[in-house]
């Protein structure tokens, strides 16, 4: 055996050993269990409550259609959360790797679809505010169904297969360990895609926040000293719920992700930090409950 072969064998064994270990400390596991438990409980209550509210709403409204899709995507994530909780408690993945990939991919699909529906909802509200549109509605229910179906078909045809087949291609992964696909980040194409997404989310968030602040200032000047008691002002304040969820739940993960990609191989604990920031995105499931409680 040549020295190069021997070195490769040692490196492969070391990688295999690293992949088989449950990397999260007791503290990190406790944080992950707490965050996902809160998201699971609040998400279920919010989804059920919002479902009753949606029955009374105009089904032709684009905003209503976006919220209906939001309930669906939250429900799909909540279905996968118990598997995550079991893994963090038992510290061992006893299910098939196919399910691990699905559960791991779902949190990312949920995050970006939620972000998309937030943007759609805010844009529709702003169109109405600037009086470019009196109301934004579909002509028929079939059009609303077709628009929703187009989004989900795109996800199922293009996003899900890519995530499923690309996860776990780089390096060896132990079947008792899940949510540990960081070796894919060694590929330059994957790095480039991640940086592009990070930049896009950060820029869109800044634009959303800046435009909403501009609208609030405009409404405040228009209503003068009575804006605190005016319905139009508080309607715009409620739009901040969407932006606050993005800033609190989505933006920290993406900002940390930029650092994580560069130093993922340098520090072992970064993987746990990345999982914690990723778990924060699941807290966006609490948005439906906040909508109901705030009367949005």
PDB file of C-alpha atoms in Angstrom:
ATOM      1  CA  UNK A   1       0.000   0.000   0.000  1.00  0.00           C
ATOM      2  CA  UNK A   2       1.405   3.383  -1.032  1.00  0.00           C
ATOM      3  CA  UNK A   3       1.674   6.269   1.381  1.00  0.00           C
ATOM      4  CA  UNK A   4      -1.021   8.142  -0.548  1.00  0.00           C
ATOM      5  CA  UNK A   5      -3.474   5.223  -0.286  1.00  0.00           C
ATOM      6  CA  UNK A   6      -2.731   4.846   3.402  1.00  0.00           C
ATOM      7  CA  UNK A   7      -3.311   8.574   3.972  1.00  0.00           C
ATOM      8  CA  UNK A   8      -6.617   8.429   2.081  1.00  0.00           C
ATOM      9  CA  UNK A   9      -7.746   5.439   4.123  1.00  0.00           C
ATOM     10  CA  UNK A  10      -6.999   7.264   7.388  1.00  0.00           C
ATOM     11  CA  UNK A  11      -8.836  10.344   6.170  1.00  0.00           C
ATOM     12  CA  UNK A  12     -11.853   8.272   5.125  1.00  0.00           C
ATOM     13  CA  UNK A  13     -11.944   6.489   8.478  1.00  0.00           C
ATOM     14  CA  UNK A  14     -11.691   9.799  10.291  1.00  0.00           C
ATOM     15  CA  UNK A  15     -14.533  11.268   8.234  1.00  0.00           C
ATOM     16  CA  UNK A  16     -16.648   8.186   8.842  1.00  0.00           C
ATOM     17  CA  UNK A  17     -15.977   8.425  12.571  1.00  0.00           C
ATOM     18  CA  UNK A  18     -16.841  12.129  12.582  1.00  0.00           C
ATOM     19  CA  UNK A  19     -20.078  11.468  10.708  1.00  0.00           C
ATOM     20  CA  UNK A  20     -21.216   8.808  13.134  1.00  0.00           C
ATOM     21  CA  UNK A  21     -20.959  11.003  16.213  1.00  0.00           C
ATOM     22  CA  UNK A  22     -23.858  12.987  17.608  1.00  0.00           C
ATOM     23  CA  UNK A  23     -22.186  16.385  17.493  1.00  0.00           C
ATOM     24  CA  UNK A  24     -24.571  18.452  19.644  1.00  0.00           C
ATOM     25  CA  UNK A  25     -23.765  19.023  23.300  1.00  0.00           C
ATOM     26  CA  UNK A  26     -26.385  18.661  26.036  1.00  0.00           C
ATOM     27  CA  UNK A  27     -26.944  22.417  26.053  1.00  0.00           C
ATOM     28  CA  UNK A  28     -27.350  22.613  22.281  1.00  0.00           C
ATOM     29  CA  UNK A  29     -29.708  19.633  22.309  1.00  0.00           C
ATOM     30  CA  UNK A  30     -31.812  21.302  24.998  1.00  0.00           C
ATOM     31  CA  UNK A  31     -32.012  24.503  22.949  1.00  0.00           C
ATOM     32  CA  UNK A  32     -33.025  22.603  19.804  1.00  0.00           C
ATOM     33  CA  UNK A  33     -35.661  20.588  21.673  1.00  0.00           C
ATOM     34  CA  UNK A  34     -37.095  23.735  23.271  1.00  0.00           C
ATOM     35  CA  UNK A  35     -37.245  25.739  20.036  1.00  0.00           C
ATOM     36  CA  UNK A  36     -38.834  22.969  17.986  1.00  0.00           C
ATOM     37  CA  UNK A  37     -41.280  22.142  20.796  1.00  0.00           C
ATOM     38  CA  UNK A  38     -42.456  25.758  20.968  1.00  0.00           C
ATOM     39  CA  UNK A  39     -42.748  25.923  17.183  1.00  0.00           C
ATOM     40  CA  UNK A  40     -44.657  22.632  17.122  1.00  0.00           C
ATOM     41  CA  UNK A  41     -47.167  23.570  19.838  1.00  0.00           C
ATOM     42  CA  UNK A  42     -47.713  27.146  18.685  1.00  0.00           C
ATOM     43  CA  UNK A  43     -47.780  26.139  15.033  1.00  0.00           C
ATOM     44  CA  UNK A  44     -50.512  23.540  15.549  1.00  0.00           C
ATOM     45  CA  UNK A  45     -52.680  25.969  17.535  1.00  0.00           C
ATOM     46  CA  UNK A  46     -52.125  28.717  14.967  1.00  0.00           C
ATOM     47  CA  UNK A  47     -52.842  26.497  11.960  1.00  0.00           C
ATOM     48  CA  UNK A  48     -56.068  25.143  13.455  1.00  0.00           C
ATOM     49  CA  UNK A  49     -57.261  28.581  14.542  1.00  0.00           C
ATOM     50  CA  UNK A  50     -56.414  30.206  11.208  1.00  0.00           C
ATOM     51  CA  UNK A  51     -58.220  27.409   9.340  1.00  0.00           C
ATOM     52  CA  UNK A  52     -61.472  28.422  11.048  1.00  0.00           C
ATOM     53  CA  UNK A  53     -60.823  32.093  10.254  1.00  0.00           C
ATOM     54  CA  UNK A  54     -60.118  31.377   6.569  1.00  0.00           C
ATOM     55  CA  UNK A  55     -63.531  29.753   6.146  1.00  0.00           C
ATOM     56  CA  UNK A  56     -65.122  33.186   6.599  1.00  0.00           C
ATOM     57  CA  UNK A  57     -62.703  35.043   4.298  1.00  0.00           C
ATOM     58  CA  UNK A  58     -62.960  35.879   0.593  1.00  0.00           C
ATOM     59  CA  UNK A  59     -61.474  32.867  -1.212  1.00  0.00           C
ATOM     60  CA  UNK A  60     -60.857  34.911  -4.386  1.00  0.00           C
ATOM     61  CA  UNK A  61     -58.474  37.265  -2.582  1.00  0.00           C
ATOM     62  CA  UNK A  62     -54.813  36.811  -3.469  1.00  0.00           C
ATOM     63  CA  UNK A  63     -53.905  37.543   0.149  1.00  0.00           C
ATOM     64  CA  UNK A  64     -56.277  34.835   1.396  1.00  0.00           C
ATOM     65  CA  UNK A  65     -54.784  32.374  -1.109  1.00  0.00           C
ATOM     66  CA  UNK A  66     -51.289  33.195   0.160  1.00  0.00           C
ATOM     67  CA  UNK A  67     -52.365  32.626   3.777  1.00  0.00           C
ATOM     68  CA  UNK A  68     -54.003  29.305   2.828  1.00  0.00           C
ATOM     69  CA  UNK A  69     -50.709  28.191   1.280  1.00  0.00           C
ATOM     70  CA  UNK A  70     -48.941  29.427   4.401  1.00  0.00           C
ATOM     71  CA  UNK A  71     -51.118  27.121   6.513  1.00  0.00           C
ATOM     72  CA  UNK A  72     -50.270  24.219   4.200  1.00  0.00           C
ATOM     73  CA  UNK A  73     -46.502  24.782   4.263  1.00  0.00           C
ATOM     74  CA  UNK A  74     -46.515  25.222   8.059  1.00  0.00           C
ATOM     75  CA  UNK A  75     -48.487  21.981   8.421  1.00  0.00           C
ATOM     76  CA  UNK A  76     -45.952  20.094   6.298  1.00  0.00           C
ATOM     77  CA  UNK A  77     -43.091  21.307   8.474  1.00  0.00           C
ATOM     78  CA  UNK A  78     -44.959  20.502  11.682  1.00  0.00           C
ATOM     79  CA  UNK A  79     -45.437  16.950  10.413  1.00  0.00           C
ATOM     80  CA  UNK A  80     -41.631  16.500  10.330  1.00  0.00           C
ATOM     81  CA  UNK A  81     -40.874  18.164  13.684  1.00  0.00           C
ATOM     82  CA  UNK A  82     -41.595  15.058  15.851  1.00  0.00           C
ATOM     83  CA  UNK A  83     -38.857  13.176  13.967  1.00  0.00           C
ATOM     84  CA  UNK A  84     -36.400  15.946  14.795  1.00  0.00           C
ATOM     85  CA  UNK A  85     -37.428  15.968  18.448  1.00  0.00           C
ATOM     86  CA  UNK A  86     -37.023  12.192  18.700  1.00  0.00           C
ATOM     87  CA  UNK A  87     -33.540  12.432  17.212  1.00  0.00           C
ATOM     88  CA  UNK A  88     -32.402  15.223  19.527  1.00  0.00           C
ATOM     89  CA  UNK A  89     -33.736  13.360  22.569  1.00  0.00           C
ATOM     90  CA  UNK A  90     -32.453   9.864  21.683  1.00  0.00           C
ATOM     91  CA  UNK A  91     -29.300  11.148  19.919  1.00  0.00           C
ATOM     92  CA  UNK A  92     -29.641   8.454  17.274  1.00  0.00           C
ATOM     93  CA  UNK A  93     -31.489   8.313  13.959  1.00  0.00           C
ATOM     94  CA  UNK A  94     -33.434   5.026  13.765  1.00  0.00           C
ATOM     95  CA  UNK A  95     -35.348   5.819  10.576  1.00  0.00           C
ATOM     96  CA  UNK A  96     -34.235   5.441   6.991  1.00  0.00           C
ATOM     97  CA  UNK A  97     -31.879   7.950   5.386  1.00  0.00           C
ATOM     98  CA  UNK A  98     -34.583   8.790   2.855  1.00  0.00           C
ATOM     99  CA  UNK A  99     -36.750  10.139   5.663  1.00  0.00           C
ATOM    100  CA  UNK A 100     -33.749  11.993   7.091  1.00  0.00           C
ATOM    101  CA  UNK A 101     -33.265  13.782   3.766  1.00  0.00           C
ATOM    102  CA  UNK A 102     -36.962  14.634   3.569  1.00  0.00           C
ATOM    103  CA  UNK A 103     -37.078  16.016   7.119  1.00  0.00           C
ATOM    104  CA  UNK A 104     -33.859  17.949   6.584  1.00  0.00           C
ATOM    105  CA  UNK A 105     -35.011  19.406   3.254  1.00  0.00           C
ATOM    106  CA  UNK A 106     -38.456  20.340   4.575  1.00  0.00           C
ATOM    107  CA  UNK A 107     -37.145  22.994   6.943  1.00  0.00           C
ATOM    108  CA  UNK A 108     -35.456  24.754   4.009  1.00  0.00           C
ATOM    109  CA  UNK A 109     -38.474  24.396   1.708  1.00  0.00           C
ATOM    110  CA  UNK A 110     -40.674  25.757   4.492  1.00  0.00           C
ATOM    111  CA  UNK A 111     -38.404  28.733   5.086  1.00  0.00           C
ATOM    112  CA  UNK A 112     -38.265  29.915   1.468  1.00  0.00           C
ATOM    113  CA  UNK A 113     -41.925  29.254   0.676  1.00  0.00           C
ATOM    114  CA  UNK A 114     -42.929  31.160   3.808  1.00  0.00           C
ATOM    115  CA  UNK A 115     -40.643  33.992   2.725  1.00  0.00           C
ATOM    116  CA  UNK A 116     -42.265  33.959  -0.737  1.00  0.00           C
ATOM    117  CA  UNK A 117     -45.815  34.091   0.639  1.00  0.00           C
ATOM    118  CA  UNK A 118     -44.822  36.933   2.980  1.00  0.00           C
ATOM    119  CA  UNK A 119     -43.478  38.967   0.076  1.00  0.00           C
ATOM    120  CA  UNK A 120     -46.604  38.309  -1.996  1.00  0.00           C
ATOM    121  CA  UNK A 121     -48.866  39.365   0.872  1.00  0.00           C
ATOM    122  CA  UNK A 122     -46.906  42.561   1.547  1.00  0.00           C
ATOM    123  CA  UNK A 123     -46.797  43.528  -2.129  1.00  0.00           C
ATOM    124  CA  UNK A 124     -50.574  43.075  -2.444  1.00  0.00           C
ATOM    125  CA  UNK A 125     -51.198  45.203   0.650  1.00  0.00           C
ATOM    126  CA  UNK A 126     -48.900  47.928  -0.648  1.00  0.00           C
ATOM    127  CA  UNK A 127     -50.577  47.964  -4.064  1.00  0.00           C
ATOM    128  CA  UNK A 128     -53.867  48.630  -2.314  1.00  0.00           C
ATOM    129  CA  UNK A 129     -52.294  51.261  -0.046  1.00  0.00           C
ATOM    130  CA  UNK A 130     -50.860  53.247  -2.966  1.00  0.00           C
ATOM    131  CA  UNK A 131     -54.268  52.912  -4.667  1.00  0.00           C
ATOM    132  CA  UNK A 132     -52.796  51.226  -7.681  1.00  0.00           C
ATOM    133  CA  UNK A 133     -55.433  48.546  -7.090  1.00  0.00           C
ATOM    134  CA  UNK A 134     -58.736  48.798  -5.218  1.00  0.00           C
ATOM    135  CA  UNK A 135     -58.560  45.092  -4.537  1.00  0.00           C
ATOM    136  CA  UNK A 136     -56.449  42.251  -5.860  1.00  0.00           C
ATOM    137  CA  UNK A 137     -58.499  39.151  -6.523  1.00  0.00           C
ATOM    138  CA  UNK A 138     -58.639  36.142  -8.814  1.00  0.00           C
ATOM    139  CA  UNK A 139     -61.548  36.074 -11.254  1.00  0.00           C
ATOM    140  CA  UNK A 140     -62.475  32.522 -10.315  1.00  0.00           C
ATOM    141  CA  UNK A 141     -61.653  30.025  -7.614  1.00  0.00           C
ATOM    142  CA  UNK A 142     -60.089  27.842 -10.287  1.00  0.00           C
ATOM    143  CA  UNK A 143     -57.498  30.564 -10.943  1.00  0.00           C
ATOM    144  CA  UNK A 144     -56.585  30.664  -7.247  1.00  0.00           C
ATOM    145  CA  UNK A 145     -56.208  26.885  -7.216  1.00  0.00           C
ATOM    146  CA  UNK A 146     -54.117  26.976 -10.403  1.00  0.00           C
ATOM    147  CA  UNK A 147     -51.781  29.647  -8.983  1.00  0.00           C
ATOM    148  CA  UNK A 148     -51.247  27.651  -5.805  1.00  0.00           C
ATOM    149  CA  UNK A 149     -50.783  24.426  -7.757  1.00  0.00           C
ATOM    150  CA  UNK A 150     -48.135  26.078  -9.951  1.00  0.00           C
ATOM    151  CA  UNK A 151     -46.040  26.949  -6.900  1.00  0.00           C
ATOM    152  CA  UNK A 152     -46.281  23.453  -5.434  1.00  0.00           C
ATOM    153  CA  UNK A 153     -45.639  21.722  -8.764  1.00  0.00           C
ATOM    154  CA  UNK A 154     -42.472  23.792  -9.176  1.00  0.00           C
ATOM    155  CA  UNK A 155     -41.329  22.756  -5.688  1.00  0.00           C
ATOM    156  CA  UNK A 156     -42.114  19.065  -6.252  1.00  0.00           C
ATOM    157  CA  UNK A 157     -40.598  18.880  -9.742  1.00  0.00           C
ATOM    158  CA  UNK A 158     -37.494  21.059  -9.414  1.00  0.00           C
ATOM    159  CA  UNK A 159     -36.651  21.638  -5.731  1.00  0.00           C
ATOM    160  CA  UNK A 160     -37.420  18.338  -3.979  1.00  0.00           C
ATOM    161  CA  UNK A 161     -35.547  16.054  -6.456  1.00  0.00           C
ATOM    162  CA  UNK A 162     -32.467  18.288  -6.366  1.00  0.00           C
ATOM    163  CA  UNK A 163     -32.368  18.317  -2.561  1.00  0.00           C
ATOM    164  CA  UNK A 164     -33.000  14.587  -2.360  1.00  0.00           C
ATOM    165  CA  UNK A 165     -30.315  13.510  -4.832  1.00  0.00           C
ATOM    166  CA  UNK A 166     -27.702  16.110  -3.858  1.00  0.00           C
ATOM    167  CA  UNK A 167     -27.905  15.499  -0.092  1.00  0.00           C
ATOM    168  CA  UNK A 168     -25.272  12.995   0.945  1.00  0.00           C
ATOM    169  CA  UNK A 169     -23.360  12.795  -2.331  1.00  0.00           C
ATOM    170  CA  UNK A 170     -20.125  14.229  -0.950  1.00  0.00           C
ATOM    171  CA  UNK A 171     -18.438  11.948   1.555  1.00  0.00           C
ATOM    172  CA  UNK A 172     -19.701   9.100   3.701  1.00  0.00           C
ATOM    173  CA  UNK A 173     -22.552   9.622   6.153  1.00  0.00           C
ATOM    174  CA  UNK A 174     -23.477   7.306   8.975  1.00  0.00           C
ATOM    175  CA  UNK A 175     -27.078   6.033   8.889  1.00  0.00           C
ATOM    176  CA  UNK A 176     -27.582   6.619  12.626  1.00  0.00           C
ATOM    177  CA  UNK A 177     -26.791  10.313  12.266  1.00  0.00           C
ATOM    178  CA  UNK A 178     -29.058  12.824  10.576  1.00  0.00           C
ATOM    179  CA  UNK A 179     -29.034  16.511   9.530  1.00  0.00           C
ATOM    180  CA  UNK A 180     -25.288  16.387   8.943  1.00  0.00           C
ATOM    181  CA  UNK A 181     -24.772  17.161   5.261  1.00  0.00           C
ATOM    182  CA  UNK A 182     -22.137  19.873   5.628  1.00  0.00           C
ATOM    183  CA  UNK A 183     -19.634  18.157   3.317  1.00  0.00           C
ATOM    184  CA  UNK A 184     -21.679  19.360   0.331  1.00  0.00           C
ATOM    185  CA  UNK A 185     -20.450  22.861   1.182  1.00  0.00           C
ATOM    186  CA  UNK A 186     -16.993  21.892  -0.073  1.00  0.00           C
ATOM    187  CA  UNK A 187     -18.322  22.169  -3.624  1.00  0.00           C
ATOM    188  CA  UNK A 188     -17.837  25.584  -5.209  1.00  0.00           C
ATOM    189  CA  UNK A 189     -21.199  25.410  -6.972  1.00  0.00           C
ATOM    190  CA  UNK A 190     -22.969  24.815  -3.656  1.00  0.00           C
ATOM    191  CA  UNK A 191     -21.069  27.683  -2.052  1.00  0.00           C
ATOM    192  CA  UNK A 192     -22.019  29.987  -4.919  1.00  0.00           C
ATOM    193  CA  UNK A 193     -25.687  29.042  -4.659  1.00  0.00           C
ATOM    194  CA  UNK A 194     -25.664  29.636  -0.901  1.00  0.00           C
ATOM    195  CA  UNK A 195     -24.035  33.045  -1.233  1.00  0.00           C
ATOM    196  CA  UNK A 196     -26.547  34.048  -3.912  1.00  0.00           C
ATOM    197  CA  UNK A 197     -29.493  33.064  -1.712  1.00  0.00           C
ATOM    198  CA  UNK A 198     -27.992  34.843   1.297  1.00  0.00           C
ATOM    199  CA  UNK A 199     -27.497  38.060  -0.675  1.00  0.00           C
ATOM    200  CA  UNK A 200     -31.004  37.866  -2.181  1.00  0.00           C
ATOM    201  CA  UNK A 201     -32.734  37.325   1.174  1.00  0.00           C
ATOM    202  CA  UNK A 202     -30.731  40.114   2.850  1.00  0.00           C
ATOM    203  CA  UNK A 203     -31.417  42.604   0.042  1.00  0.00           C
ATOM    204  CA  UNK A 204     -35.133  41.810  -0.192  1.00  0.00           C
ATOM    205  CA  UNK A 205     -35.471  42.122   3.600  1.00  0.00           C
ATOM    206  CA  UNK A 206     -33.827  45.542   3.564  1.00  0.00           C
ATOM    207  CA  UNK A 207     -36.115  46.700   0.732  1.00  0.00           C
ATOM    208  CA  UNK A 208     -39.224  45.426   2.549  1.00  0.00           C
ATOM    209  CA  UNK A 209     -38.238  47.102   5.811  1.00  0.00           C
ATOM    210  CA  UNK A 210     -37.279  50.368   4.123  1.00  0.00           C
ATOM    211  CA  UNK A 211     -40.518  50.560   2.128  1.00  0.00           C
ATOM    212  CA  UNK A 212     -42.653  49.770   5.186  1.00  0.00           C
ATOM    213  CA  UNK A 213     -40.909  52.476   7.227  1.00  0.00           C
ATOM    214  CA  UNK A 214     -41.476  54.923   4.361  1.00  0.00           C
ATOM    215  CA  UNK A 215     -45.196  54.052   4.328  1.00  0.00           C
ATOM    216  CA  UNK A 216     -45.477  54.460   8.101  1.00  0.00           C
ATOM    217  CA  UNK A 217     -43.814  57.882   7.951  1.00  0.00           C
ATOM    218  CA  UNK A 218     -46.099  58.902   5.098  1.00  0.00           C
ATOM    219  CA  UNK A 219     -49.216  57.793   6.984  1.00  0.00           C
ATOM    220  CA  UNK A 220     -48.035  59.532  10.161  1.00  0.00           C
ATOM    221  CA  UNK A 221     -47.560  62.842   8.343  1.00  0.00           C
ATOM    222  CA  UNK A 222     -50.908  62.478   6.585  1.00  0.00           C
ATOM    223  CA  UNK A 223     -52.842  61.833   9.801  1.00  0.00           C
ATOM    224  CA  UNK A 224     -50.802  64.312  11.860  1.00  0.00           C
ATOM    225  CA  UNK A 225     -51.284  63.981  15.627  1.00  0.00           C
ATOM    226  CA  UNK A 226     -54.243  61.588  15.380  1.00  0.00           C
ATOM    227  CA  UNK A 227     -52.386  58.720  13.740  1.00  0.00           C
ATOM    228  CA  UNK A 228     -52.205  56.720  16.997  1.00  0.00           C
ATOM    229  CA  UNK A 229     -55.971  56.280  16.968  1.00  0.00           C
ATOM    230  CA  UNK A 230     -56.392  55.830  13.229  1.00  0.00           C
ATOM    231  CA  UNK A 231     -57.127  52.423  11.723  1.00  0.00           C
ATOM    232  CA  UNK A 232     -55.024  53.040   8.611  1.00  0.00           C
ATOM    233  CA  UNK A 233     -51.882  53.543  10.683  1.00  0.00           C
ATOM    234  CA  UNK A 234     -52.371  50.359  12.697  1.00  0.00           C
ATOM    235  CA  UNK A 235     -53.122  48.426   9.512  1.00  0.00           C
ATOM    236  CA  UNK A 236     -49.639  49.353   8.306  1.00  0.00           C
ATOM    237  CA  UNK A 237     -48.123  48.529  11.689  1.00  0.00           C
ATOM    238  CA  UNK A 238     -49.577  45.033  11.386  1.00  0.00           C
ATOM    239  CA  UNK A 239     -47.626  44.629   8.148  1.00  0.00           C
ATOM    240  CA  UNK A 240     -44.529  44.784  10.318  1.00  0.00           C
ATOM    241  CA  UNK A 241     -45.460  41.368  11.717  1.00  0.00           C
ATOM    242  CA  UNK A 242     -44.373  39.785   8.432  1.00  0.00           C
ATOM    243  CA  UNK A 243     -41.142  41.770   8.310  1.00  0.00           C
ATOM    244  CA  UNK A 244     -40.369  41.123  11.975  1.00  0.00           C
ATOM    245  CA  UNK A 245     -40.748  37.381  11.433  1.00  0.00           C
ATOM    246  CA  UNK A 246     -38.307  37.595   8.525  1.00  0.00           C
ATOM    247  CA  UNK A 247     -35.791  39.615  10.560  1.00  0.00           C
ATOM    248  CA  UNK A 248     -36.065  37.473  13.705  1.00  0.00           C
ATOM    249  CA  UNK A 249     -36.450  34.005  12.201  1.00  0.00           C
ATOM    250  CA  UNK A 250     -34.880  34.028   8.721  1.00  0.00           C
ATOM    251  CA  UNK A 251     -32.230  36.740   8.563  1.00  0.00           C
ATOM    252  CA  UNK A 252     -30.003  35.503  11.471  1.00  0.00           C
ATOM    253  CA  UNK A 253     -29.688  32.078   9.845  1.00  0.00           C
ATOM    254  CA  UNK A 254     -28.612  33.544   6.512  1.00  0.00           C
ATOM    255  CA  UNK A 255     -26.136  35.991   8.024  1.00  0.00           C
ATOM    256  CA  UNK A 256     -24.538  33.250  10.124  1.00  0.00           C
ATOM    257  CA  UNK A 257     -24.610  30.947   7.104  1.00  0.00           C
ATOM    258  CA  UNK A 258     -22.155  33.204   5.291  1.00  0.00           C
ATOM    259  CA  UNK A 259     -19.633  32.734   8.112  1.00  0.00           C
ATOM    260  CA  UNK A 260     -20.464  29.053   8.526  1.00  0.00           C
ATOM    261  CA  UNK A 261     -19.705  28.234   4.888  1.00  0.00           C
ATOM    262  CA  UNK A 262     -16.205  29.675   5.171  1.00  0.00           C
ATOM    263  CA  UNK A 263     -15.287  28.042   8.493  1.00  0.00           C
ATOM    264  CA  UNK A 264     -17.370  24.846   8.601  1.00  0.00           C
ATOM    265  CA  UNK A 265     -14.212  22.705   8.568  1.00  0.00           C
ATOM    266  CA  UNK A 266     -12.325  24.809  11.098  1.00  0.00           C
ATOM    267  CA  UNK A 267     -14.506  24.517  14.202  1.00  0.00           C
ATOM    268  CA  UNK A 268     -16.583  21.501  15.243  1.00  0.00           C
ATOM    269  CA  UNK A 269     -19.079  23.531  17.265  1.00  0.00           C
ATOM    270  CA  UNK A 270     -20.152  25.611  14.239  1.00  0.00           C
ATOM    271  CA  UNK A 271     -22.364  22.780  13.049  1.00  0.00           C
ATOM    272  CA  UNK A 272     -24.383  22.959  16.269  1.00  0.00           C
ATOM    273  CA  UNK A 273     -24.673  26.737  15.990  1.00  0.00           C
ATOM    274  CA  UNK A 274     -25.882  26.364  12.422  1.00  0.00           C
ATOM    275  CA  UNK A 275     -28.598  23.941  13.568  1.00  0.00           C
ATOM    276  CA  UNK A 276     -29.709  26.354  16.282  1.00  0.00           C
ATOM    277  CA  UNK A 277     -29.997  29.243  13.816  1.00  0.00           C
ATOM    278  CA  UNK A 278     -31.841  26.928  11.422  1.00  0.00           C
ATOM    279  CA  UNK A 279     -34.250  25.938  14.192  1.00  0.00           C
ATOM    280  CA  UNK A 280     -35.183  29.616  14.605  1.00  0.00           C
ATOM    281  CA  UNK A 281     -36.737  29.517  11.137  1.00  0.00           C
ATOM    282  CA  UNK A 282     -39.286  27.017  12.466  1.00  0.00           C
ATOM    283  CA  UNK A 283     -40.546  29.654  14.911  1.00  0.00           C
ATOM    284  CA  UNK A 284     -42.144  31.381  11.915  1.00  0.00           C
ATOM    285  CA  UNK A 285     -44.923  28.820  12.429  1.00  0.00           C
ATOM    286  CA  UNK A 286     -46.067  31.068  15.274  1.00  0.00           C
ATOM    287  CA  UNK A 287     -47.044  33.767  12.760  1.00  0.00           C
ATOM    288  CA  UNK A 288     -50.559  32.404  12.192  1.00  0.00           C
ATOM    289  CA  UNK A 289     -51.247  32.530  15.912  1.00  0.00           C
ATOM    290  CA  UNK A 290     -49.970  36.117  16.061  1.00  0.00           C
ATOM    291  CA  UNK A 291     -52.199  37.062  13.107  1.00  0.00           C
ATOM    292  CA  UNK A 292     -55.266  35.739  14.877  1.00  0.00           C
ATOM    293  CA  UNK A 293     -54.401  37.322  18.229  1.00  0.00           C
ATOM    294  CA  UNK A 294     -53.632  40.710  16.646  1.00  0.00           C
ATOM    295  CA  UNK A 295     -56.769  40.698  14.526  1.00  0.00           C
ATOM    296  CA  UNK A 296     -54.808  40.861  11.266  1.00  0.00           C
TER     297      UNK A 296
END
